[in-house]
Amino acid sequence: MFKKGIILLLIALSFFWNNAWAFKDKKSFEAVRVTESPKIDGKLDDQAWVDIPVITDFTQYSPYNGDPASFKTEIKVLYDQTAIYIGAMMYDPNPDSILRELGERDADRALNADHFSFDLNPFNDGVYGMTFKVSASGVKTDKKKIGSGRHGIDESWDVVWQSAVDINSHGWSVELKIPYSAIRFPKTPEQVWGVNFWREIRRKREWSTWNYVNNEVGDQFTYLGEMKGIESIDPPLRLSVTPYLSGYLEKNSENSYWGTSFNGGMDLKYGINESFTLDMTLIPDFGQIQSDDVILNLSPFEVRYHEKRPFFTEGTELFNKGNIFYSRRVGSRPRGFDKPEDDLQEQEEVIENPVESKLINATKVSGRTNKGLGIGFFNAMTGKMYAIIQDTESGEKRKYLTQPFTNYNMLVFDQSLKNNSYVSLANTNVWRNAYKDELFYTANVTATDFNILDKSNMYSVRGQAALSQKYYDSLDTDLGYRLFLQMGKTGGVIRAEYETEIISDSYDPNDMGFERNRNEMTHQGTFSYNIFKPVGIIQNSRNSLEIQYRGQYKPFEFSELELALSSFTSFMNFWYTYVEFEYTPLGTHDFYEPRVDGRSYYRYPTFTSSCFISSDRRKKIYGRIRFEVARTFSPYDQKAFEISIEPTFRLSNRLQFTFDTRYSKWTNDIGYVNINSAEDSIYFGKRDNITLSNTIESSFIFTNRSYLTFRLRHYWSRADYQDKYYLLQEDGYLDPVSYSENHDINFNIFNIDMVYVWRFAPGSEMSVVWKNSIYSEQSEIINGYFENLKNTFNSPVVNSLSLKILYYLDYQYLKRRS
């Protein structure tokens, strides 16, 4: 009995220790109203800052969570009818040691510099928020957040605000001006906003905050203090337009001339009220975005590439609810892109077939009411797309419709709840104009998304449910569903989580969303032990064990049991490592690789180990190395090796180079190659897959508003089957077969992206971009690197040089000038 009492006491003390800080009272202060705003020059010597209450007493977030900050920080906050003003003095006994590397906007933690940042949640609900960050070198970063934990972080969010820094004999100071046009807030006479201030001393890798943040929870917006005193503000009309002009010179090596084109369009922002904003882009031009890192895809799944188009990356965090929105569906490859080849008559050829649908316009409306209800609406339209087919003898041309006019819509409702929780409802709808082919249909997907946390934010239940519907003119409606549930102790030193997911065989959100796997059921348990305060040479560490069970949902069949052990450790010398071990003891029944419903391929048990090491990023030379080895216990002697090395040379605060080399080799990999539907035969092949990728990145930063970047990537991948093919049997195993077709692939992608950006005024910029692109795919394997490179350079080359100017026009600024 005594032992049980001791155990219960220890459990109670552990719970109190883990949660004591969670119930710590919030700090608060009052902003001071001024009639004359300070000049934003980084120096706190304006009359407006005199006799303003000082906010101080910072506490460490890391490495010693809860201890006093090493150096003193003082902050003052003002406001007027147009903006909030923040002045901060970061004291430092060694100003010469302040790190202040220059970089591009939104460089954030990649920058080797001290930082000051301001977290703001005008609705004070612990869910919605934004961060404004400035480095000691004056580089700005802003990002938006909605949802708990790391879900819903929008790092590409850019708004117009001002900042300036000053290095002085006492340390460094910063001034921020955040206009009300950049934020959204409830319509109330007196505002109470959730806020926090952060400071990073880069050389010490120390982060400290004004209001204490428990690093065992992992969500900084859970621990906001309060800013009061903002009263009776009458925000001005929020209206801005950003027209653009762009010109292109483009040359294909198969032509002797340079083609030219000119574009013009406009982005518009309109503040419907204090809380809601309308964003619209008309005739957008995305020709200057960075080239995709295209890869050779031998899998049965589509490759998901990152969205890089500004309109679709900025302010879209609300549309991530329910996991049913993948913005690259808008303006993607026409659905009938491959069909013209099947419709050719004798002596006809396809001479033109656009690979992207033309985007006419796109609109977003989003905001949040004073009751915590977030509402988002998205609409985009793409025009009709045609391929051009020409008769090779007569020269007569005809159009072939590859995609009709298409309308994309999404509507989201997101209600914030107590304890930083939320519940959401989202719907997407894709409507296509009438078309002769029943391939074209109307798609509708509805999803709910919720995350419920307890008062301590240590325990949570998160879930999603989605229903997909396809409406055909001549076929029955397709219905499918997806269910996801995750629960457990998600904060603290010891954590335990369970999650399960069911995806029906007919669930398909891919007209506007992204889902690789269908007809699948998954159960997963995760147990982790974490170190949040330094112990010996270890600064912090996260260690976890995962057990995952996967199977086909209908009819139910076992697929895979996977055991995974991983550990991430950061050391006191600012190196860190990540190691992981994975094992599938029962092998895998792969229901996707055969590309035929009801068939599976058996993969033998596999053991994989990987390690990642990164050195101290504060040094002039630092780097990362990753390697992975895998062994499949099969009669085919299957094994894999992969290594990547990424050194960075920081030659100065303005100039740096990064080289990223990656090499991988799968020996005797086995996968799908072809199908003979008439004979109901599925052919597999044994192949050696070798991939070598080299990327060079460099940047020269003239000022924090003007910079030049260079990126070169050569990706070379080949699959050599060596005439070893098999026939897939009904039981999932393989039998050797005589097979005469050649499926060898030698695949190359070579890209250069060179970009100069000058942000010549708030919200305005000029960019000059040179892009060079080479694509090569052939069935003849080339083994020598330089021979392959020579062959690649003999392939068709596309060169593009473009100039684009955007000019931000704000209604209030124009009104003052008139």
PDB file of C-alpha atoms in Angstrom, residues 292-298 303 305 333 688-694 713-721 743-751 773-785 788-789 791-793 795:
ATOM      1  CA  ASP A 292      10.561  22.354 -60.158  1.00  0.00           C
ATOM      2  CA  ASP A 293      13.021  19.722 -58.970  1.00  0.00           C
ATOM      3  CA  VAL A 294      11.688  17.144 -61.413  1.00  0.00           C
ATOM      4  CA  ILE A 295      12.602  13.492 -60.756  1.00  0.00           C
ATOM      5  CA  LEU A 296      12.316  10.183 -62.595  1.00  0.00           C
ATOM      6  CA  ASN A 297       9.149   8.631 -61.209  1.00  0.00           C
ATOM      7  CA  LEU A 298       8.964   4.829 -61.422  1.00  0.00           C
ATOM      8  CA  VAL A 303       4.826  13.231 -57.527  1.00  0.00           C
ATOM      9  CA  TYR A 305       5.701  19.280 -56.149  1.00  0.00           C
ATOM     10  CA  ARG A 333      -1.774  19.983 -67.092  1.00  0.00           C
ATOM     11  CA  ASP A 688      19.639  -1.209 -61.107  1.00  0.00           C
ATOM     12  CA  ASN A 689      18.454   2.313 -60.297  1.00  0.00           C
ATOM     13  CA  ILE A 690      21.267   4.845 -60.048  1.00  0.00           C
ATOM     14  CA  THR A 691      20.646   8.538 -59.431  1.00  0.00           C
ATOM     15  CA  LEU A 692      23.139  11.383 -59.179  1.00  0.00           C
ATOM     16  CA  SER A 693      21.984  14.916 -58.451  1.00  0.00           C
ATOM     17  CA  ASN A 694      24.218  17.999 -58.209  1.00  0.00           C
ATOM     18  CA  ARG A 713      20.628  21.654 -60.780  1.00  0.00           C
ATOM     19  CA  HIS A 714      21.586  18.613 -62.828  1.00  0.00           C
ATOM     20  CA  TYR A 715      19.573  15.478 -62.091  1.00  0.00           C
ATOM     21  CA  TRP A 716      20.622  12.223 -63.760  1.00  0.00           C
ATOM     22  CA  SER A 717      18.751   8.989 -63.127  1.00  0.00           C
ATOM     23  CA  ARG A 718      18.825   5.691 -64.970  1.00  0.00           C
ATOM     24  CA  ALA A 719      17.036   2.366 -64.701  1.00  0.00           C
ATOM     25  CA  ASP A 720      18.955  -0.540 -66.244  1.00  0.00           C
ATOM     26  CA  TYR A 721      16.823  -3.702 -66.482  1.00  0.00           C
ATOM     27  CA  HIS A 743      12.296  -0.473 -70.712  1.00  0.00           C
ATOM     28  CA  ASP A 744      15.723   0.986 -69.894  1.00  0.00           C
ATOM     29  CA  ILE A 745      15.640   4.699 -69.074  1.00  0.00           C
ATOM     30  CA  ASN A 746      18.396   7.311 -69.097  1.00  0.00           C
ATOM     31  CA  PHE A 747      16.798  10.478 -67.711  1.00  0.00           C
ATOM     32  CA  ASN A 748      18.311  13.969 -67.361  1.00  0.00           C
ATOM     33  CA  ILE A 749      17.036  17.333 -66.162  1.00  0.00           C
ATOM     34  CA  PHE A 750      19.299  20.391 -66.249  1.00  0.00           C
ATOM     35  CA  ASN A 751      18.060  23.740 -64.932  1.00  0.00           C
ATOM     36  CA  SER A 773      16.201  24.244 -69.151  1.00  0.00           C
ATOM     37  CA  ILE A 774      17.207  20.940 -70.745  1.00  0.00           C
ATOM     38  CA  TYR A 775      15.116  17.771 -70.685  1.00  0.00           C
ATOM     39  CA  SER A 776      16.435  14.459 -71.999  1.00  0.00           C
ATOM     40  CA  GLU A 777      15.005  10.931 -71.830  1.00  0.00           C
ATOM     41  CA  GLN A 778      16.197   7.940 -73.863  1.00  0.00           C
ATOM     42  CA  SER A 779      16.286   4.162 -73.706  1.00  0.00           C
ATOM     43  CA  GLU A 780      20.049   3.873 -74.214  1.00  0.00           C
ATOM     44  CA  ILE A 781      21.912   3.668 -70.895  1.00  0.00           C
ATOM     45  CA  ILE A 782      24.975   5.911 -70.600  1.00  0.00           C
ATOM     46  CA  ASN A 783      27.308   5.006 -67.739  1.00  0.00           C
ATOM     47  CA  GLY A 784      30.020   7.669 -67.890  1.00  0.00           C
ATOM     48  CA  TYR A 785      29.152  10.950 -66.166  1.00  0.00           C
ATOM     49  CA  ASN A 788      26.140  11.590 -70.257  1.00  0.00           C
ATOM     50  CA  LEU A 789      26.592  15.308 -69.598  1.00  0.00           C
ATOM     51  CA  ASN A 791      24.789  13.945 -74.467  1.00  0.00           C
ATOM     52  CA  THR A 792      22.479  16.064 -72.288  1.00  0.00           C
ATOM     53  CA  PHE A 793      23.936  19.312 -73.615  1.00  0.00           C
ATOM     54  CA  SER A 795      19.533  17.854 -76.299  1.00  0.00           C
TER      55      SER A 795
END
